[in-house]
mmCIF file of C-alpha atoms in Angstrom:
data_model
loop_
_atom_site.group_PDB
_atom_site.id
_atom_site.type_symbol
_atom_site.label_atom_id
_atom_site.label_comp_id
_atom_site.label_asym_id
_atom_site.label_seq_id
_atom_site.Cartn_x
_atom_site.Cartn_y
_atom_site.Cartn_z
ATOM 1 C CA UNK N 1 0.395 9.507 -52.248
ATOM 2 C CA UNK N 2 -1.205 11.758 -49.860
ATOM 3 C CA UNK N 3 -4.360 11.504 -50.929
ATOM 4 C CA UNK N 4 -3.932 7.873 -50.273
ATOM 5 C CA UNK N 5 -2.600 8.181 -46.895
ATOM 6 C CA UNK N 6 -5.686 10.209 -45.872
ATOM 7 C CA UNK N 7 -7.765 7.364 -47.343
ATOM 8 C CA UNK N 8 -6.404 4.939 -45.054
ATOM 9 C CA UNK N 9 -6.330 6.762 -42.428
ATOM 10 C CA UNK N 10 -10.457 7.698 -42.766
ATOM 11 C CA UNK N 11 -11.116 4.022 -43.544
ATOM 12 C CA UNK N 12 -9.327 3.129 -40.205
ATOM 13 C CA UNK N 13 -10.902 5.794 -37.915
ATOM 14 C CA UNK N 14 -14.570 4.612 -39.586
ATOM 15 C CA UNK N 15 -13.811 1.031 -38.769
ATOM 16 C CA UNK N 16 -12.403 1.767 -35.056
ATOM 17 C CA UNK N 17 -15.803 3.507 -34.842
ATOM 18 C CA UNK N 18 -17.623 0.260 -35.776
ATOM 19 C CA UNK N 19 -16.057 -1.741 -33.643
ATOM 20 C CA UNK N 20 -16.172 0.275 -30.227
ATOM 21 C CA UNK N 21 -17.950 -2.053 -27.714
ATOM 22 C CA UNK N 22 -21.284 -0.020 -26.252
ATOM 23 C CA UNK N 23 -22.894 -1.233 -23.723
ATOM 24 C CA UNK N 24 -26.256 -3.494 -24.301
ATOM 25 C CA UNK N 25 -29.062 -3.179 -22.171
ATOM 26 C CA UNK N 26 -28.786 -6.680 -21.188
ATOM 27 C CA UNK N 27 -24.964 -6.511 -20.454
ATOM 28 C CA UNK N 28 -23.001 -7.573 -17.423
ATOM 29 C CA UNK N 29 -21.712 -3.383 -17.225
ATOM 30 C CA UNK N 30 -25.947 -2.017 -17.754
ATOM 31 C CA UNK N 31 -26.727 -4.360 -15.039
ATOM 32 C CA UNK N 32 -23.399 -3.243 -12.712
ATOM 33 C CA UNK N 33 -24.771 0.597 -14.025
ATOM 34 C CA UNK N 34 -28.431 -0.284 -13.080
ATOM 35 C CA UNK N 35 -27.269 -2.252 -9.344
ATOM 36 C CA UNK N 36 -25.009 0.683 -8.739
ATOM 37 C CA UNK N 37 -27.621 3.152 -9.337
ATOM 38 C CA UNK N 38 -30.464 1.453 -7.016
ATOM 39 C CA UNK N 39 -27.895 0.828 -4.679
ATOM 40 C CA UNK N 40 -27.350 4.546 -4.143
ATOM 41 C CA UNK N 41 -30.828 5.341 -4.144
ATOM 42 C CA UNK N 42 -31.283 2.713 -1.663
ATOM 43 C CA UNK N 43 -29.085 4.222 0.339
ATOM 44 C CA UNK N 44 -29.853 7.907 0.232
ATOM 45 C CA UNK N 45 -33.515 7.159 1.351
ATOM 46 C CA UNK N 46 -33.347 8.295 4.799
ATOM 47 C CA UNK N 47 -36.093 5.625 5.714
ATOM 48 C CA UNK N 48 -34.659 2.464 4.928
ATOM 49 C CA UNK N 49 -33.461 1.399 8.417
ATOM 50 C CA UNK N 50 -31.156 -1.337 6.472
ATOM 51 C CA UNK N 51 -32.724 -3.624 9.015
ATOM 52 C CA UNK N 52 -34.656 -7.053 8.756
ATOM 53 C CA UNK N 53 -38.473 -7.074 10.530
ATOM 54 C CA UNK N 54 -38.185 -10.129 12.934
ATOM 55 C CA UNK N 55 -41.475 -10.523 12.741
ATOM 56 C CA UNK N 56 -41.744 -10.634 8.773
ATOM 57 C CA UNK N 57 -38.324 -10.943 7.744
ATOM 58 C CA UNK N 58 -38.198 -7.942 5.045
ATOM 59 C CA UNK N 59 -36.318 -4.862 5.005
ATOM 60 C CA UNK N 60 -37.848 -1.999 7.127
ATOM 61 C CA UNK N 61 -38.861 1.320 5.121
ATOM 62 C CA UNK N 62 -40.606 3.986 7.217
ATOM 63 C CA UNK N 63 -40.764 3.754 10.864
ATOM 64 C CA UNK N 64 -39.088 0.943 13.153
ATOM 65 C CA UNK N 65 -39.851 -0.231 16.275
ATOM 66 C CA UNK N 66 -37.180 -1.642 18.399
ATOM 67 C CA UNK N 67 -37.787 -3.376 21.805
ATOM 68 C CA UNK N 68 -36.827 -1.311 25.212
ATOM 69 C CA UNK N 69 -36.952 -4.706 27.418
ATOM 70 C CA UNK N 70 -34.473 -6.788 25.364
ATOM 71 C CA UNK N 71 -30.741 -6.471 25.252
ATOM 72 C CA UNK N 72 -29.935 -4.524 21.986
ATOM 73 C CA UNK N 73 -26.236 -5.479 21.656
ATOM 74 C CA UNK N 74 -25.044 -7.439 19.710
ATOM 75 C CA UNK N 75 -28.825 -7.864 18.164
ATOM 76 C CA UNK N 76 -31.469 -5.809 18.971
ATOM 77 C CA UNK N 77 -35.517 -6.871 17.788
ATOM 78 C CA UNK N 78 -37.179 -5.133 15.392
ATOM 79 C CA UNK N 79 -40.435 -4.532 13.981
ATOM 80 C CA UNK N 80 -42.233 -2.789 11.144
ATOM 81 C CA UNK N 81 -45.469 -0.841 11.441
ATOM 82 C CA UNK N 82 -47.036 -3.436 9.837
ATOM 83 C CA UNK N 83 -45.788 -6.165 12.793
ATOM 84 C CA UNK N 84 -45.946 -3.648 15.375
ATOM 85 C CA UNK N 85 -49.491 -3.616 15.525
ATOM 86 C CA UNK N 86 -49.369 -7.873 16.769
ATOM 87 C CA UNK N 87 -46.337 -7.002 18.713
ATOM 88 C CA UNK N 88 -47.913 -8.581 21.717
ATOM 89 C CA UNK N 89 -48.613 -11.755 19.466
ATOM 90 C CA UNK N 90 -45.661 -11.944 17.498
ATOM 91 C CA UNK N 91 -42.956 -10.663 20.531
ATOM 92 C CA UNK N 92 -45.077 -12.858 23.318
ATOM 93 C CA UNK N 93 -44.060 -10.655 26.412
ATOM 94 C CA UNK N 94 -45.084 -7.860 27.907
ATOM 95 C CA UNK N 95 -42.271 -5.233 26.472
ATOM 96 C CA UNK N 96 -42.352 -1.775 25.179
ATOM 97 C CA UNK N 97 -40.662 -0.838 22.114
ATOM 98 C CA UNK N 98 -38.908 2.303 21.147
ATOM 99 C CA UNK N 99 -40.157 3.984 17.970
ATOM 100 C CA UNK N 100 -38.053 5.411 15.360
ATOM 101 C CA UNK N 101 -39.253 6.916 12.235
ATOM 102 C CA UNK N 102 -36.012 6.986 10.227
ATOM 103 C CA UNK N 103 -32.538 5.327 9.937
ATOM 104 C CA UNK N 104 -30.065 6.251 12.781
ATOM 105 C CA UNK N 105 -26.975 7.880 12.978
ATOM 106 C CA UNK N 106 -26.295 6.139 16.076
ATOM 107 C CA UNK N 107 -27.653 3.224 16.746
ATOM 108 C CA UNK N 108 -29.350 2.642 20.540
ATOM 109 C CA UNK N 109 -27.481 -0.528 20.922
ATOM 110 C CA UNK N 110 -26.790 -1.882 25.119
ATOM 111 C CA UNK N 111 -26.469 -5.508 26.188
ATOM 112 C CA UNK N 112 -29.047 -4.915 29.239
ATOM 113 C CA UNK N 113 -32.765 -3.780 29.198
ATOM 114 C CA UNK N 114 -33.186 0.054 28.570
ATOM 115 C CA UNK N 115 -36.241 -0.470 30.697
ATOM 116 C CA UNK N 116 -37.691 -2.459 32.909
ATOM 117 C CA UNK N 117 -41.478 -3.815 32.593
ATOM 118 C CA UNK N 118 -43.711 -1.174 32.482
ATOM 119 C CA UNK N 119 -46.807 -3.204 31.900
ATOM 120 C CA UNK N 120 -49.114 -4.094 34.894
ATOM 121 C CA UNK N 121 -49.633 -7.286 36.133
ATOM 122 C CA UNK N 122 -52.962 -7.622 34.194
ATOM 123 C CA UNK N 123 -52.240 -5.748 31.416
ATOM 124 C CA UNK N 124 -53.376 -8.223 28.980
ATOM 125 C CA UNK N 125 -57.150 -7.157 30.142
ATOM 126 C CA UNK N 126 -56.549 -3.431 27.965
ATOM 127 C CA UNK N 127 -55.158 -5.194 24.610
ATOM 128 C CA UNK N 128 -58.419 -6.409 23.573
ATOM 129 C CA UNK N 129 -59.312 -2.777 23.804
ATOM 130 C CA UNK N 130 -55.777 -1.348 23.096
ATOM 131 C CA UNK N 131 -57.216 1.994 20.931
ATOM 132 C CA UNK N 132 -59.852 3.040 23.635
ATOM 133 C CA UNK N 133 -57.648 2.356 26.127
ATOM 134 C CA UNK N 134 -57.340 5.548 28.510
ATOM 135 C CA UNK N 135 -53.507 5.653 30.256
ATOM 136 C CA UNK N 136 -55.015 6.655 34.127
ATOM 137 C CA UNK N 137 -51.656 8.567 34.762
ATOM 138 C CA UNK N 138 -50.744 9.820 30.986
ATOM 139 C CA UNK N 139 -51.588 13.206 29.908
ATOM 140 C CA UNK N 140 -50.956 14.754 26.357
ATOM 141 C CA UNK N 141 -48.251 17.899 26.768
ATOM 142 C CA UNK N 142 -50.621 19.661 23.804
ATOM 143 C CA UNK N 143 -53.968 18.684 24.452
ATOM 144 C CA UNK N 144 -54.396 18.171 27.820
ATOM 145 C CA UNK N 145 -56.167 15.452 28.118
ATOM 146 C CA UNK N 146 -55.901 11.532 29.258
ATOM 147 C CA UNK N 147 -54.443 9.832 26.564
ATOM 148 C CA UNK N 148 -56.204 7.272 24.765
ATOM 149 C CA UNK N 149 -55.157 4.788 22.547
ATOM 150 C CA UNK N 150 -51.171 4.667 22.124
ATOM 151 C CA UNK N 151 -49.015 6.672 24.453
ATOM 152 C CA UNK N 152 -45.960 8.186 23.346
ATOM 153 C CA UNK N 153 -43.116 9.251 26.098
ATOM 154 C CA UNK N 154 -40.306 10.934 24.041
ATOM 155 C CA UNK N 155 -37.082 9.484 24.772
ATOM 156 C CA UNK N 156 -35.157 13.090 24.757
ATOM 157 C CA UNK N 157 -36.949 15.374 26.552
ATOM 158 C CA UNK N 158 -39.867 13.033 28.578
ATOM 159 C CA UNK N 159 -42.778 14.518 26.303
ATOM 160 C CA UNK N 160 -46.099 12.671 26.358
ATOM 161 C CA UNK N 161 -47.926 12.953 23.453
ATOM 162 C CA UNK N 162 -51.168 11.125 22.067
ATOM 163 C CA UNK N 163 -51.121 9.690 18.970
ATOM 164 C CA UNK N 164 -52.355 12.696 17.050
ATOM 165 C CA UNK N 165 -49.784 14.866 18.633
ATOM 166 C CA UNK N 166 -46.982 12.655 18.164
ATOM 167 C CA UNK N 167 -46.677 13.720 14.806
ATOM 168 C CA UNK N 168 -46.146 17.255 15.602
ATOM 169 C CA UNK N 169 -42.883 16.763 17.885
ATOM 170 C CA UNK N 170 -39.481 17.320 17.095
ATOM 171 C CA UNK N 171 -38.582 15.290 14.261
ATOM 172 C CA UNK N 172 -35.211 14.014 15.836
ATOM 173 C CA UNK N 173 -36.744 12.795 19.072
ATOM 174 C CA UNK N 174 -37.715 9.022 19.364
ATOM 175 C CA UNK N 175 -40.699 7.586 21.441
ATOM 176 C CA UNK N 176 -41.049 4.938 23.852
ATOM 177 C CA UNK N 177 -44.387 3.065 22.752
ATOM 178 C CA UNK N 178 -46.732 2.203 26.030
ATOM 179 C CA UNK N 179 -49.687 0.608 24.042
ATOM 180 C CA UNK N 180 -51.370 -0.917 27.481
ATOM 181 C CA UNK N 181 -52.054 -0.724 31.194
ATOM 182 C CA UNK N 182 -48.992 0.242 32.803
ATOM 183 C CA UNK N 183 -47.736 0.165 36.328
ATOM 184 C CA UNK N 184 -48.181 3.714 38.769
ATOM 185 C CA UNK N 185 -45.030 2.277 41.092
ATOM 186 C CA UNK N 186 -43.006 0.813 37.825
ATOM 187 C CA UNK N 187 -43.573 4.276 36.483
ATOM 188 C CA UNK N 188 -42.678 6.434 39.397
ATOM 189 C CA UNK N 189 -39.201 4.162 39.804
ATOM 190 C CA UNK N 190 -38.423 5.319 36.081
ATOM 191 C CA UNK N 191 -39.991 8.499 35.709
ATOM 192 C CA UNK N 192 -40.683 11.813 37.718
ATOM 193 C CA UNK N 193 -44.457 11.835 36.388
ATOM 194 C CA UNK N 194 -45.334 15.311 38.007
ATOM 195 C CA UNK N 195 -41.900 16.696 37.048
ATOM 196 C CA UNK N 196 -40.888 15.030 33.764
ATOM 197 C CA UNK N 197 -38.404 17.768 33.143
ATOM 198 C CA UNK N 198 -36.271 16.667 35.784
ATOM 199 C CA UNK N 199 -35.530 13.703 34.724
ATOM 200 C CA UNK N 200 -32.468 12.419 32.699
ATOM 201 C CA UNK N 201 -33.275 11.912 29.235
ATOM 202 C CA UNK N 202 -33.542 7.621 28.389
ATOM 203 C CA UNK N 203 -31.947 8.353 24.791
ATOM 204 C CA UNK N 204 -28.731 10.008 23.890
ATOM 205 C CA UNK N 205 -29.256 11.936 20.406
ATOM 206 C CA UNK N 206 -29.157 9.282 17.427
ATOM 207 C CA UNK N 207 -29.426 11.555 14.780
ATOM 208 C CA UNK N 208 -26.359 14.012 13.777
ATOM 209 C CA UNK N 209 -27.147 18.075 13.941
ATOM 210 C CA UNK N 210 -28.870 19.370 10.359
ATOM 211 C CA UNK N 211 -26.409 21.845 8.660
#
C-alpha cells in the first residue's frame, strides 16, 4: 500500500514537471523580458536626451543642441550633432543654440528668449567660411589665442573656449554655441567681455551633484 502511494505520488510530481509552462523565445513574457530589459538600458545611458531632433525627427544620443533665441517652454528646439552642423539651413534664423552633451537633470525650459541675437547684421558673410572664421573679440581661456572656428561661452562660469579646449572643461557645464560673426554692442549688453567673472552665470546647474 505504501509502496503504491509513493508511486503515485512520483508519477504526479514527474507529470507536474512536464507540464510547467517555460517561457519560449518567441513568447508574449520573452518579448515583455527582452522590452523590459532594453528599456532599462535605454534608460540608464546617460546620453539619450529622450528627445526628438527637429531637424531629423530621431531620438538624440550624444550631445544636443537646444536653441538660446526661442522660447523653451512648453517646447523647446532641438538638434543633433548631425543637424547642428545645417543649423543655419535647417533652423532659418540667425540663433545660437546651447550645447549639452548629456541628458539633464533639469531641464533649461523658459517661455522667453534666453538670449537675444547675437549675430551681426551680416553675419551670413562668415558661414560660408564658418571653421576659419576668427571671433574679433573671442579669446580661448587656455590657449590664448583668437578663436577660430566654433566659439564656446560656458553657460556657468562665462568660459570661452575653442573647440579643442572645449573638451577639457568641466563636464557639468553647458556651452552657448556662437558659430558666426557676432555683434561687439549685442555682446557688451549681455556680457562683461573684459571681466567675464563678474557676470551672472546664463544657466542655473542642470545636472545634480556626483556622490
Amino acid at each position: 500500500m505504501d509502496s503504491d502511494i509513493l508511486r503515485d505520488a512520483a508519477t504526479i510530481e514527474a507529470t507536474t514537471k512536464r507540464i510547467t509552462p517555460r517561457s519560449r523565445s518567441n513568447s508574449a513574457d520573452s518579448s515583455y523580458a527582452t522590452t523590459a530589459v532594453a528599456t532599462e538600458r535605454r534608460e540608464s545611458n546617460p546620453l539619450d536626451h529622450h528627445v526628438k531632433c527637429d531637424g531629423c525627427n530621431t531620438n538624440i544620443v550624444g550631445p544636443r543642441f537646444q536653441c538660446a533665441n526661442c522660447p523653451s517652454y512648453p517646447v523647446s528646439y532641438n538638434l543633433c550633432a548631425e543637424c547642428e552642423k545645417s543649423s543655419f539651413v535647417i533652423h532659418p534664423f540667425p540663433h545660437v543654440f546651447l550645447k549639452f552633451n548629456r541628458k539633464l537633470d533639469h531641464p533649461v525650459q523658459t517661455p522667453h528668449p534666453l538670449l537675444p541675437i547675437l549675430y551681426d547684421g551680416d553675419f551670413m558673410d562668415s558661414i560660408g567660411n564658418a571653421a576659419n572664421y576668427v571671433h574679433e573679440f573671442a579669446f580661448c581661456d587656455l590657449c590664448m589665442t583668437r578663436i577660430r572656428g566654433v566659439w564656446y561661452r560656458c553657460g556657468h562660469c562665462n568660459s570661452d573656449l575653442c573647440d579643442f579646449h572645449e573638451e577639457t572643461h568641466d563636464v557639468d557645464h553647458s556651452f552657448i554655441v556662437i558659430k558666426a560673426k557676432a555683434s561687439l554692442p549685442v555682446l557688451r549688453e549681455v556680457w562683461d567681455l573684459e571681466n567675464p567673472s563678474s557676470d551672472s552665470p546664463l544657466l542655473q546647474p542642470v545636472f545634480d551633484p556626483r556622490q
